[in-house]
Each structure stands twice: as structure tokens, then as C-alpha cells.
CSV table of C-alpha atoms in Angstrom, one decimal:
chain,number,residue,atom,x,y,z
K,8,MET,CA,109.0,87.9,103.8
K,9,GLY,CA,107.9,89.1,100.4
K,10,PRO,CA,110.1,89.3,97.3
K,11,THR,CA,112.3,92.3,96.7
K,12,GLN,CA,111.5,94.0,93.5
K,13,THR,CA,111.4,97.4,91.8
K,14,VAL,CA,108.0,99.1,92.2
K,15,THR,CA,107.3,102.0,89.9
K,16,ARG,CA,104.7,104.7,90.4
K,17,CYS,CA,104.0,108.1,89.0
K,18,PRO,CA,106.4,110.9,90.0
K,19,ALA,CA,105.3,113.1,92.9
K,20,SER,CA,105.5,116.1,90.6
K,21,ARG,CA,102.4,114.8,88.8
K,22,GLN,CA,100.5,115.6,92.0
K,23,VAL,CA,101.2,119.4,91.4
K,24,GLY,CA,99.6,119.8,88.0
K,25,PRO,CA,96.0,119.0,88.8
K,26,LEU,CA,96.2,121.3,91.9
K,27,GLN,CA,97.3,124.3,89.7
K,28,THR,CA,94.7,123.5,87.1
K,29,VAL,CA,91.8,123.6,89.6
K,30,THR,CA,93.0,126.7,91.4
K,31,PRO,CA,95.7,128.6,89.3
K,32,GLY,CA,95.2,132.0,90.8
K,33,PRO,CA,94.7,131.3,94.5
K,34,LEU,CA,97.5,128.7,94.6
K,35,GLN,CA,100.0,131.2,93.1
K,36,PRO,CA,101.7,132.0,96.4
K,37,VAL,CA,102.4,128.3,97.1
K,38,THR,CA,103.2,127.3,93.5
K,39,ALA,CA,107.0,127.7,93.8
K,40,ARG,CA,106.9,125.8,97.2
K,41,LEU,CA,104.8,123.1,95.6
K,42,HIS,CA,107.3,122.6,92.8
K,43,ARG,CA,110.2,122.6,95.2
K,44,VAL,CA,108.6,119.9,97.4
K,45,ALA,CA,107.7,117.8,94.3
K,46,GLY,CA,111.2,118.1,93.1
K,47,PHE,CA,112.6,117.1,96.4
K,48,LEU,CA,110.4,114.0,96.5
K,49,GLY,CA,111.2,113.3,92.8
K,50,GLU,CA,109.9,109.8,92.1
K,51,GLU,CA,107.8,108.5,94.9
K,52,PRO,CA,110.1,107.1,97.5
K,53,VAL,CA,109.7,103.5,96.4
K,54,GLY,CA,112.8,102.1,94.6
K,55,ARG,CA,113.6,98.6,95.5
K,56,CYS,CA,111.6,97.3,98.4
K,57,ARG,CA,110.2,94.3,100.0
K,58,CYS,CA,106.6,94.4,98.7
K,59,VAL,CA,103.7,93.8,100.9
K,60,LEU,CA,99.9,93.9,100.4
K,61,LEU,CA,98.9,97.5,100.9
K,62,HIS,CA,95.6,98.9,101.9
K,63,GLY,CA,96.2,102.0,99.7
K,64,ASP,CA,94.8,104.8,101.8
K,65,PHE,CA,95.2,103.4,105.3
K,66,SER,CA,94.0,105.6,108.2
K,67,ALA,CA,92.4,105.1,111.6
K,68,ASP,CA,88.9,105.5,110.2
K,69,GLN,CA,89.5,102.4,108.1
K,70,VAL,CA,89.9,100.2,111.2
K,71,LEU,CA,86.9,98.8,113.0
K,72,VAL,CA,87.4,97.5,116.5
K,73,ASP,CA,85.0,95.7,118.8
K,74,GLN,CA,85.5,93.7,122.0
K,75,HIS,CA,86.9,90.6,120.1
K,76,GLU,CA,88.0,91.6,116.6
K,77,VAL,CA,89.8,94.2,114.5
K,78,ARG,CA,88.7,94.6,110.9
K,79,LEU,CA,90.0,96.7,108.1
K,80,ILE,CA,87.6,98.2,105.6
K,81,ASP,CA,87.6,100.0,102.2
K,82,PHE,CA,90.1,98.1,100.1
K,83,ASP,CA,89.4,99.9,96.8
K,84,ARG,CA,93.0,101.2,96.5
K,85,CYS,CA,94.8,98.0,97.6
K,86,GLY,CA,97.9,96.9,95.8
K,87,LEU,CA,101.5,95.9,96.3
K,88,GLY,CA,104.3,98.1,97.6
K,89,PRO,CA,106.5,99.0,100.5
K,90,ALA,CA,104.9,98.8,104.0
K,91,GLU,CA,106.1,102.4,104.6
K,92,SER,CA,103.5,103.6,102.2
K,93,ASP,CA,100.5,102.5,104.3
K,94,LEU,CA,102.3,103.4,107.5
K,95,GLY,CA,103.0,106.9,106.1
K,96,SER,CA,99.3,107.2,104.9
K,97,PHE,CA,98.2,106.4,108.5
K,98,ALA,CA,100.5,109.0,110.0
K,99,ALA,CA,99.6,111.6,107.4
K,100,ASP,CA,96.0,111.3,108.3
K,101,GLU,CA,96.7,111.7,112.0
K,102,LEU,CA,98.9,114.7,111.4
K,103,ILE,CA,96.3,116.4,109.2
K,104,ARG,CA,93.6,115.8,111.8
K,105,GLY,CA,95.9,117.5,114.3
K,106,LEU,CA,96.6,120.7,112.3
K,107,PRO,CA,97.3,123.5,113.1
K,108,GLY,CA,100.2,123.5,115.5
K,109,SER,CA,101.8,120.2,114.5
K,110,GLY,CA,105.1,121.5,115.9
K,111,SER,CA,108.3,119.8,114.8
K,112,VAL,CA,106.3,116.9,113.3
K,113,PRO,CA,107.5,113.9,115.4
K,114,VAL,CA,105.7,111.5,113.1
K,115,LEU,CA,106.7,108.3,114.9
K,116,ASP,CA,105.6,109.7,118.2
K,117,LEU,CA,102.0,110.5,117.3
K,118,PRO,CA,100.0,108.5,119.7
K,119,VAL,CA,97.9,106.4,117.4
K,120,THR,CA,100.7,106.0,114.8
K,121,ALA,CA,103.1,105.0,117.6
K,122,ALA,CA,100.7,102.3,118.7
K,123,LEU,CA,100.3,101.1,115.1
K,124,LEU,CA,104.1,101.0,114.6
K,125,ALA,CA,104.6,99.1,117.9
K,126,GLY,CA,102.0,96.5,116.8
K,127,TYR,CA,103.6,96.3,113.4
K,128,THR,CA,107.1,95.6,114.8
K,129,ASP,CA,105.6,93.2,117.4
K,130,GLY,CA,104.2,91.2,114.5
K,131,HIS,CA,107.7,91.0,113.0
K,132,GLY,CA,107.2,93.7,110.4
K,133,SER,CA,110.1,96.0,109.6
K,134,PHE,CA,110.2,99.5,108.3
K,135,SER,CA,112.6,102.4,107.7
K,136,GLU,CA,111.8,105.5,109.8
K,137,ARG,CA,113.2,107.8,107.1
K,138,ARG,CA,111.1,106.2,104.4
K,139,VAL,CA,107.9,106.4,106.6
K,140,ARG,CA,108.5,110.2,106.9
K,141,ASP,CA,109.0,110.5,103.1
K,142,TRP,CA,105.8,108.6,102.5
K,143,VAL,CA,104.0,110.9,105.1
K,144,ALA,CA,105.1,113.9,103.1
K,145,LEU,CA,103.9,112.3,99.9
K,146,HIS,CA,100.5,111.4,101.4
K,147,VAL,CA,100.0,114.9,102.7
K,148,LEU,CA,100.9,116.2,99.3
K,149,ARG,CA,98.2,114.0,97.8
K,150,ARG,CA,95.7,115.5,100.2
K,151,LEU,CA,96.7,119.1,99.6
K,152,ASN,CA,93.6,120.0,97.8
K,153,GLU,CA,91.1,118.5,100.3
K,154,PRO,CA,90.2,121.8,102.0
K,155,PHE,CA,89.4,123.3,98.6
K,156,ARG,CA,87.4,120.3,97.4
K,157,ALA,CA,85.5,120.4,100.7
K,158,CYS,CA,84.6,124.1,100.1
K,159,SER,CA,86.2,125.1,103.4
K,160,PRO,CA,86.0,128.9,103.8
K,161,HIS,CA,89.6,128.7,105.2
K,162,TRP,CA,91.0,126.5,102.4
K,163,ARG,CA,93.9,128.9,101.6
K,164,GLU,CA,95.1,128.8,105.2
K,165,SER,CA,94.6,125.0,105.4
K,166,THR,CA,96.6,124.5,102.2
K,167,ALA,CA,99.4,126.7,103.5
K,168,GLU,CA,99.5,124.7,106.7
K,169,ARG,CA,99.7,121.5,104.8
K,170,MET,CA,102.5,122.9,102.6
K,171,LYS,CA,104.4,123.9,105.8
K,172,LEU,CA,103.9,120.4,107.2
K,173,ILE,CA,105.3,118.8,104.0
K,174,GLU,CA,108.4,121.1,104.1
K,175,GLN,CA,108.9,120.2,107.8
K,176,LEU,CA,108.7,116.5,107.1
K,177,LEU,CA,111.4,116.8,104.3
K,178,VAL,CA,114.0,118.5,106.5
């Protein structure tokens, strides 16, 4: 078990400013929702936690599997923090890849995420389900501008779908 300590990171509300700067007009309809979500998240859901080594942007495409080995790649964002951060990042990626129609967002029941969580607990890891959901919301928020940055012709709709997903996660 790692030491319990306070981990501080930037407030979730800092995620909102750059999005508005890049697309002030087109994001106008979701601006109020964005601020409400950032306000709900407040400081990133860290607080006092048992710190573990984090991948930083963990997702299924960061895992290489062959017949005999499993390897993780791309550690450019690694650091220390709560395990729920990486677990939430992994689930957020699976949710985003599944949009639209994510339904009631049963985060812990997503097939690949559920397998990861089962393996994590089998390896004697522990996590808070509520905190995983909070971290999922934060990781989706961090990826809110991806459709715009990718020049998707449907970026407005994709952004709105992600906002709806964040709001569902925070219920």
C-alpha cells in the first residue's frame, strides 16, 4: 500500500477557459452547462488518497497484448495520484468510443472496463466506485474539444453528446 497524502491538481474549471477561447461563438449554447459541470466537479476529485503510480491517460489502446505478455505503452503523462484517475480515464475512453446512445452510463458495467476492474481487484487493488465515476466525468471533460480539434464536421453534435454524458455521470 502506498502512503496516504494530499494530492493537488488544477481545478476542473480551468478546463473550461481554453475551450471557450478556441470556439467562443459555437460553444455559446453549452457554455452555461460547461460552467455548471466545472462548478460541480470543483477541484479535481482527488483530496486525500492512497497514491499509486499512474499512467496518466490510460486507455485500451495503451495496452499491447500477445500470447504471453501484456505491456503498457506511452508513459509521457505518468505521475502519482489516486488509482481512480487511471481507471476513470480508461472508462471515459470506452464511453466516448461508444457514443452516441451511451444510455444511463453504467460505467462499471462497460465490458472492457469491467474486465479491467475485475483484474484490478483480483490483484488486491481497491477503488471507490463513486470516485471512478467522478474521474470519468473529468476525463470526458478534458476530451470535450477533441471533435473540434479533429475537424469533425459533426463536432457541435459530438461536443453536445459529451456534455450530456458528463451531466449523466454526475447525477
